[in-house]
C-alpha cells in the first residue's frame, strides 16, 4: 500500500535541531531530464534555480543534494533511433537507469506547440512502465508566454500519471519575460520554486538515501 502524504510526514516526525551523526547523514539523489534541444536555454536556467533552492531548503533538514542532468539532445543517434529498450546502446541504458533510480526526478522541458519536446517524450517512451511508480517528480517548463503554462497540467502531469509517479503538488513555469537571456530574474517565480520545495521538504527527507558512515 502506498503511503499518503500525511503518513509520510508522520513517519518523519519533528526535527531535533541537533547536528546529524555520520550514520544519520542523508543524500537526495536528484536526476534532471532536460528536454531542451540546445546547450544554453531558459529551461536549464530554471532548473539551476530549482536545484539551488532545493539544496538550501534540504540543508535545514540535514540532507545533502547530489544531482546529475540528462540532456536528451546530447544522447545522439543511438537514442533517437531506438524504438524499444531491448538491445539499446549501453550509454542510453545508463541514462535511463539513472532516471529510474533517482530519489527525485526533475522533468523540465520548453514548450513547443503546446506540449513537451519530441526528444523529451521519446526519452520517457523508453523508461520502464513501472520504474517511476511512487517516485517524486518535480515538473518544470518554460515557454514564450504565460499561456504556455497549461503544459504543466495538460501534458506533463498526465504523462507522469501514466507512470503512477508522485508529481509534486506545485509545478513551476517561467516565460521568456522572466529571464535576461538564460538567467531567471522574476521574484514571483523564485517564490513559487521555494514554495514547491518547502511544501514537500519532509517527504524528500524521508526518501533521501542514508549515506554510509565514514571509516
Coordinates of C-alpha atoms in Angstrom, one line a residue, residues 75-152:
X75 CA 22.1 11.3 -26.4
X76 CA 22.6 11.1 -30.2
X77 CA 21.5 8.7 -32.9
X78 CA 21.7 5.6 -30.7
X79 CA 18.9 7.3 -28.7
X80 CA 16.8 8.8 -31.5
X81 CA 16.9 5.6 -33.5
X82 CA 15.8 3.4 -30.5
X83 CA 12.3 2.0 -30.6
X84 CA 12.4 -0.3 -27.7
X85 CA 14.6 -0.9 -24.6
X86 CA 15.9 -4.3 -25.6
X87 CA 19.3 -4.1 -27.1
X88 CA 19.7 -0.4 -26.6
X89 CA 23.2 1.1 -26.5
X90 CA 24.9 0.9 -23.1
X91 CA 25.2 4.7 -22.7
X92 CA 21.5 5.1 -23.3
X93 CA 20.7 2.3 -20.9
X94 CA 22.8 4.1 -18.3
X95 CA 20.9 7.4 -18.8
X96 CA 17.5 5.6 -18.5
X97 CA 18.6 3.7 -15.3
X98 CA 19.8 6.9 -13.7
X99 CA 16.4 8.5 -14.2
X100 CA 14.6 5.3 -13.0
X101 CA 16.8 5.0 -9.8
X102 CA 16.7 8.7 -8.7
X103 CA 15.3 9.7 -5.4
X104 CA 13.8 12.8 -7.1
X105 CA 13.3 13.3 -10.8
X106 CA 13.1 16.9 -12.2
X107 CA 11.3 16.8 -15.5
X108 CA 12.0 20.0 -17.3
X109 CA 11.1 21.0 -20.9
X110 CA 10.5 24.0 -23.1
X111 CA 7.1 24.2 -24.7
X112 CA 6.7 23.6 -28.4
X113 CA 3.3 23.8 -30.0
X114 CA 1.5 23.4 -26.7
X115 CA 3.4 20.4 -25.4
X116 CA 6.8 19.0 -24.3
X117 CA 9.5 18.4 -26.9
X118 CA 9.6 15.3 -29.0
X119 CA 13.0 14.2 -27.6
X120 CA 11.7 14.6 -24.1
X121 CA 8.8 12.4 -24.8
X122 CA 11.0 9.8 -26.6
X123 CA 13.1 9.5 -23.5
X124 CA 10.1 8.6 -21.4
X125 CA 8.8 6.3 -24.1
X126 CA 11.9 4.1 -23.3
X127 CA 11.6 4.3 -19.5
X128 CA 10.2 1.2 -17.9
X129 CA 6.5 1.4 -17.3
X130 CA 6.7 0.7 -13.6
X131 CA 10.1 2.2 -12.7
X132 CA 8.7 5.6 -11.7
X133 CA 5.8 4.4 -9.6
X134 CA 5.5 6.4 -6.4
X135 CA 8.7 8.4 -7.3
X136 CA 8.6 12.1 -6.5
X137 CA 8.7 14.2 -9.8
X138 CA 9.2 17.9 -9.9
X139 CA 7.6 19.4 -13.0
X140 CA 9.1 22.5 -14.7
X141 CA 8.6 24.1 -18.0
X142 CA 9.5 27.3 -19.9
X143 CA 7.7 28.9 -22.8
X144 CA 7.2 32.1 -24.8
X145 CA 4.2 33.4 -22.9
X146 CA 2.2 32.7 -19.8
X147 CA -0.5 30.8 -21.8
X148 CA 2.1 28.0 -22.2
X149 CA 1.9 27.3 -18.5
X150 CA -1.0 25.0 -19.3
X151 CA 1.5 22.4 -20.4
X152 CA 2.2 21.5 -16.7

